[in-house]
Structure formats: C-alpha cells, structure tokens
mmCIF file of C-alpha atoms in Angstrom:
data_model
loop_
_atom_site.group_PDB
_atom_site.id
_atom_site.type_symbol
_atom_site.label_atom_id
_atom_site.label_comp_id
_atom_site.label_asym_id
_atom_site.label_seq_id
_atom_site.Cartn_x
_atom_site.Cartn_y
_atom_site.Cartn_z
ATOM 1 C CA MET A 112 70.384 -1.710 1.649
ATOM 2 C CA PRO A 113 67.446 -1.350 -0.804
ATOM 3 C CA LEU A 114 65.250 -0.084 2.028
ATOM 4 C CA ASP A 115 67.748 2.692 2.738
ATOM 5 C CA PHE A 116 67.650 3.670 -0.928
ATOM 6 C CA ILE A 117 63.840 3.674 -0.993
ATOM 7 C CA ALA A 118 63.687 5.611 2.295
ATOM 8 C CA GLY A 119 66.143 8.154 0.882
ATOM 9 C CA LEU A 120 63.981 8.599 -2.217
ATOM 10 C CA VAL A 121 60.772 8.941 -0.186
ATOM 11 C CA PHE A 122 62.276 11.436 2.256
ATOM 12 C CA GLY A 123 63.894 13.340 -0.618
ATOM 13 C CA LEU A 124 60.521 13.565 -2.345
ATOM 14 C CA ILE A 125 58.901 14.764 0.882
ATOM 15 C CA ASP A 126 61.595 17.439 1.233
ATOM 16 C CA LEU A 127 61.078 18.497 -2.380
ATOM 17 C CA ILE A 128 57.324 18.789 -1.815
ATOM 18 C CA ARG A 129 57.925 20.768 1.381
ATOM 19 C CA LEU A 130 60.367 23.097 -0.405
ATOM 20 C CA SER A 131 57.857 23.615 -3.202
ATOM 21 C CA LEU A 132 55.147 24.464 -0.679
ATOM 22 C CA ILE A 133 57.418 26.940 1.107
ATOM 23 C CA VAL A 134 58.036 28.705 -2.207
ATOM 24 C CA ALA A 135 54.453 28.408 -3.485
ATOM 25 C CA ILE A 136 52.840 30.300 -0.603
ATOM 26 C CA PRO A 137 54.637 33.671 -1.002
ATOM 27 C CA VAL A 138 54.605 33.329 -4.795
ATOM 28 C CA PHE A 139 50.834 32.767 -4.626
ATOM 29 C CA LEU A 140 50.403 36.031 -2.712
ATOM 30 C CA VAL A 141 52.609 37.906 -5.175
ATOM 31 C CA VAL A 142 50.711 36.388 -8.118
ATOM 32 C CA LEU A 143 47.382 37.540 -6.675
ATOM 33 C CA VAL A 144 48.659 41.113 -6.692
ATOM 34 C CA GLY A 145 50.255 40.618 -10.101
ATOM 35 C CA GLN A 146 47.071 39.264 -11.666
ATOM 36 C CA LYS A 147 45.090 42.357 -10.686
ATOM 37 C CA LEU A 148 47.865 44.578 -11.982
ATOM 38 C CA GLY A 149 48.127 42.535 -15.194
ATOM 39 C CA LYS A 150 44.410 42.777 -15.895
ATOM 40 C CA ARG A 151 44.558 46.524 -15.382
ATOM 41 C CA ILE A 152 47.577 46.839 -17.701
ATOM 42 C CA GLN A 153 45.934 44.636 -20.313
ATOM 43 C CA ALA A 154 42.715 46.681 -20.247
ATOM 44 C CA THR A 155 44.320 50.123 -20.036
ATOM 45 C CA PHE A 156 46.969 49.730 -22.717
ATOM 46 C CA GLU A 157 45.104 47.116 -24.804
ATOM 47 C CA GLN A 158 48.095 44.791 -24.897
ATOM 48 C CA SER A 159 48.215 41.046 -25.450
ATOM 49 C CA TRP A 160 48.390 38.593 -22.572
ATOM 50 C CA ILE A 161 52.108 37.961 -23.131
ATOM 51 C CA VAL A 162 53.058 41.634 -23.063
ATOM 52 C CA SER A 163 50.955 42.366 -20.001
ATOM 53 C CA ALA A 164 52.337 39.269 -18.233
ATOM 54 C CA PHE A 165 55.908 40.364 -18.946
ATOM 55 C CA VAL A 166 55.323 43.961 -17.876
ATOM 56 C CA THR A 167 53.508 42.820 -14.747
ATOM 57 C CA THR A 168 56.301 40.389 -13.900
ATOM 58 C CA PHE A 169 58.858 43.161 -14.297
ATOM 59 C CA ILE A 170 56.847 45.604 -12.170
ATOM 60 C CA VAL A 171 56.375 43.024 -9.416
ATOM 61 C CA LEU A 172 60.005 41.852 -9.526
ATOM 62 C CA PHE A 173 61.617 45.286 -9.448
ATOM 63 C CA PRO A 174 60.891 46.097 -5.779
ATOM 64 C CA ILE A 175 61.717 42.507 -4.789
ATOM 65 C CA VAL A 176 65.066 42.684 -6.587
ATOM 66 C CA PHE A 177 65.758 46.122 -5.149
ATOM 67 C CA LEU A 178 65.089 44.964 -1.583
ATOM 68 C CA ALA A 179 67.032 41.720 -2.054
ATOM 69 C CA TYR A 180 69.972 43.760 -3.354
ATOM 70 C CA LEU A 181 69.986 46.409 -0.625
ATOM 71 C CA ILE A 182 69.087 44.420 2.519
ATOM 72 C CA PRO A 183 72.488 42.656 2.856
ATOM 73 C CA TYR A 184 74.272 45.997 2.561
ATOM 74 C CA ALA A 185 72.032 47.562 5.202
ATOM 75 C CA LEU A 186 72.442 44.604 7.558
ATOM 76 C CA GLY A 187 76.209 44.694 7.098
ATOM 77 C CA TYR A 188 76.305 48.414 7.781
ATOM 78 C CA PHE A 189 74.203 48.209 10.928
ATOM 79 C CA ALA A 190 76.171 45.212 12.234
ATOM 80 C CA SER A 191 79.451 47.064 11.794
ATOM 81 C CA PRO A 192 81.045 48.472 14.930
ATOM 82 C CA PHE A 193 81.931 51.570 12.912
ATOM 83 C CA ALA A 194 78.318 52.403 11.939
ATOM 84 C CA GLY A 195 77.514 56.018 12.634
ATOM 85 C CA MET A 196 81.134 57.026 13.130
ATOM 86 C CA PRO A 197 82.520 59.769 10.908
ATOM 87 C CA LEU A 198 84.756 58.582 8.103
ATOM 88 C CA PRO A 199 88.326 59.791 7.750
ATOM 89 C CA GLU A 200 88.568 62.701 5.355
ATOM 90 C CA PHE A 201 90.263 60.711 2.595
ATOM 91 C CA MET A 202 87.319 58.225 2.538
ATOM 92 C CA GLN A 203 84.474 60.739 2.503
ATOM 93 C CA LEU A 204 82.358 60.826 -0.636
ATOM 94 C CA THR A 205 81.038 63.846 -2.482
ATOM 95 C CA LEU A 206 77.468 64.488 -3.528
ATOM 96 C CA VAL A 207 78.362 63.421 -7.080
ATOM 97 C CA ASP A 208 79.708 60.095 -5.774
ATOM 98 C CA TYR A 209 76.484 59.439 -3.875
ATOM 99 C CA ALA A 210 74.361 60.415 -6.886
ATOM 100 C CA MET A 211 76.350 58.079 -9.142
ATOM 101 C CA MET A 212 75.959 55.213 -6.635
ATOM 102 C CA VAL A 213 72.189 55.719 -6.510
ATOM 103 C CA ILE A 214 71.793 56.037 -10.282
ATOM 104 C CA LEU A 215 73.992 53.011 -11.024
ATOM 105 C CA THR A 216 72.180 50.934 -8.390
ATOM 106 C CA ILE A 217 68.830 51.776 -9.941
ATOM 107 C CA VAL A 218 70.087 50.990 -13.465
ATOM 108 C CA LYS A 219 71.643 47.706 -12.302
ATOM 109 C CA ASN A 220 68.449 46.642 -10.531
ATOM 110 C CA VAL A 221 66.268 47.563 -13.525
ATOM 111 C CA ILE A 222 68.444 45.408 -15.781
ATOM 112 C CA THR A 223 68.489 42.567 -13.233
ATOM 113 C CA ALA A 224 64.697 42.683 -12.823
ATOM 114 C CA PHE A 225 64.353 42.635 -16.629
ATOM 115 C CA ILE A 226 66.584 39.545 -16.864
ATOM 116 C CA PHE A 227 64.662 37.815 -14.061
ATOM 117 C CA ALA A 228 61.367 38.632 -15.812
ATOM 118 C CA VAL A 229 62.675 37.057 -19.022
ATOM 119 C CA LEU A 230 63.862 33.985 -17.110
ATOM 120 C CA LEU A 231 60.502 33.596 -15.370
ATOM 121 C CA MET A 232 58.389 33.738 -18.541
ATOM 122 C CA PRO A 233 58.611 29.975 -19.262
ATOM 123 C CA LEU A 234 57.476 29.250 -15.708
ATOM 124 C CA ILE A 235 54.594 31.692 -16.119
ATOM 125 C CA PHE A 236 53.565 29.967 -19.355
ATOM 126 C CA PHE A 237 53.731 26.576 -17.653
ATOM 127 C CA ALA A 238 51.712 27.774 -14.644
ATOM 128 C CA SER A 239 49.074 29.288 -16.937
ATOM 129 C CA PHE A 240 48.855 26.040 -18.889
ATOM 130 C CA VAL A 241 48.453 23.986 -15.697
ATOM 131 C CA GLU A 242 45.839 26.398 -14.360
ATOM 132 C CA GLU A 243 43.810 26.172 -17.581
ATOM 133 C CA LYS A 244 43.962 22.372 -17.536
ATOM 134 C CA PHE A 245 42.794 22.279 -13.917
ATOM 135 C CA LYS A 246 39.909 24.628 -14.773
ATOM 136 C CA GLU A 247 38.778 22.233 -17.485
ATOM 137 C CA LYS A 248 39.109 19.028 -15.440
ATOM 138 C CA THR A 249 38.060 20.042 -11.913
ATOM 139 C CA LYS A 250 35.338 22.098 -10.323
ATOM 140 C CA LEU A 251 37.643 23.718 -7.757
ATOM 141 C CA PRO A 252 37.495 27.453 -7.037
ATOM 142 C CA GLU A 253 39.742 29.697 -9.096
ATOM 143 C CA LEU A 254 42.087 30.400 -6.189
ATOM 144 C CA ALA A 255 42.571 26.676 -5.571
ATOM 145 C CA ASN A 256 43.356 26.104 -9.245
ATOM 146 C CA LEU A 257 45.824 28.976 -9.146
ATOM 147 C CA PHE A 258 47.555 27.668 -6.015
ATOM 148 C CA ILE A 259 47.783 24.136 -7.433
ATOM 149 C CA ALA A 260 49.274 25.516 -10.655
ATOM 150 C CA ILE A 261 51.820 27.563 -8.712
ATOM 151 C CA PHE A 262 52.694 24.569 -6.508
ATOM 152 C CA ILE A 263 53.206 22.275 -9.514
ATOM 153 C CA THR A 264 55.271 24.954 -11.239
ATOM 154 C CA ALA A 265 57.398 25.428 -8.106
ATOM 155 C CA PHE A 266 57.859 21.657 -7.894
ATOM 156 C CA ALA A 267 58.953 21.482 -11.535
ATOM 157 C CA ALA A 268 61.225 24.500 -11.103
ATOM 158 C CA TRP A 269 62.939 22.949 -8.066
ATOM 159 C CA ILE A 270 63.465 19.708 -9.977
ATOM 160 C CA ILE A 271 65.052 21.654 -12.825
ATOM 161 C CA ILE A 272 67.178 23.791 -10.505
ATOM 162 C CA LEU A 273 68.330 21.027 -8.173
ATOM 163 C CA PHE A 274 68.758 18.089 -10.536
ATOM 164 C CA ILE A 275 69.175 19.329 -14.100
ATOM 165 C CA PHE A 276 70.858 22.744 -13.864
ATOM 166 C CA PRO A 277 72.245 23.104 -10.325
ATOM 167 C CA TRP A 278 74.409 26.063 -11.336
ATOM 168 C CA ILE A 279 71.281 28.208 -11.822
ATOM 169 C CA TYR A 280 70.824 28.594 -8.077
ATOM 170 C CA THR A 281 74.219 30.204 -7.527
ATOM 171 C CA GLY A 282 74.001 32.047 -10.837
ATOM 172 C CA ILE A 283 70.854 33.858 -9.698
ATOM 173 C CA PHE A 284 72.568 35.082 -6.546
ATOM 174 C CA GLU A 285 75.676 36.146 -8.442
ATOM 175 C CA LEU A 286 73.554 38.032 -10.948
ATOM 176 C CA LEU A 287 71.618 39.722 -8.168
ATOM 177 C CA TRP A 288 74.598 41.061 -6.214
ATOM 178 C CA TRP A 289 77.654 40.953 -8.461
ATOM 179 C CA GLY A 290 76.314 40.830 -12.002
ATOM 180 C CA LEU A 291 76.448 43.550 -14.618
#
C-alpha cells in the first residue's frame, strides 16, 4: 500500500516534469523572438523593462491568440459536408455582416491578448528572477540559463494550475473562445 502511494507520487512527478518540458520548448522559442523584439522596443521607445516586456508579450500573444481562436472554426468548416455549398438565400450574409464579424473578431482577440499578457506578467517576473539567479550562481551559457528559467517557471505554473487553481485551465479556454 505505501509503495503504491510512493510510486504514484514518483510517476506523477515524472509526468509533471514531462509536461513542463513539453511546454518549455515552444515557449523557449517564442521567448527568443520576444527578447529580440523587447530589446528593440526598449531601445527605440526608451521605455522601462516592465513596459517593454508587457508590450512584447502582447505583440507575441496576439497572433497566437488569433490563430488559436480561428483554427477550430476553420477545421469545423472544412470538416462539414456542406462546405463550399451555396447557402439558402435567407442565411446569406451581406458585406456589412462580414465586416462586422471581422471587426468584432479583431477587437475580441485584441482584448483577449491584452488579458493574457496581464495574466502572464507574474510568470515573466518569476522567470526573469530565476534567470538572474542562475546567471549569478552558474557559469552556463545565456541560452541554457534562459531555458532552465522557462522550465522552472513552466513547472511552477503547472503546479499552480493543476493543484491550486484547477479552474484556470478551463477558464483560459472559455475566455479564448466564448469570453467577452
């Protein structure tokens, strides 16, 4: 009985580490792009680190949010047996209807990306703190320090999401597709 409990904890920890690694790799690639953009924003507009980090996070998140919002609709449309067929006349939309759909989708995704950028700021602060501490204590290359900081932040974020606030996970998806 105690061995089953210990095995469950060990395998749960291994799964949590694996999940953190799966998230850390694409986030690391996005952060590499975001860091270059953030340095350019900070130098061009002479803003503080916090402002440039927030603006960079928003700029990087906007296309991700836009794609995550539109891909399920596109997949549903193309999987439909009625795709490409003309609509009955009473269901056809006007140019104004299409323009309103596009404008409202853009506005909704801008607001959603803004909210996600606000929600990610504490994780960005934590990752920056961890990266600075690793720079002081180890002689690893900068990219290794950055990846370790992102991995530890992903690990902490998954602990918070899965064990402390499990409603966040579904709340993010509801905000992305049905919010606002």
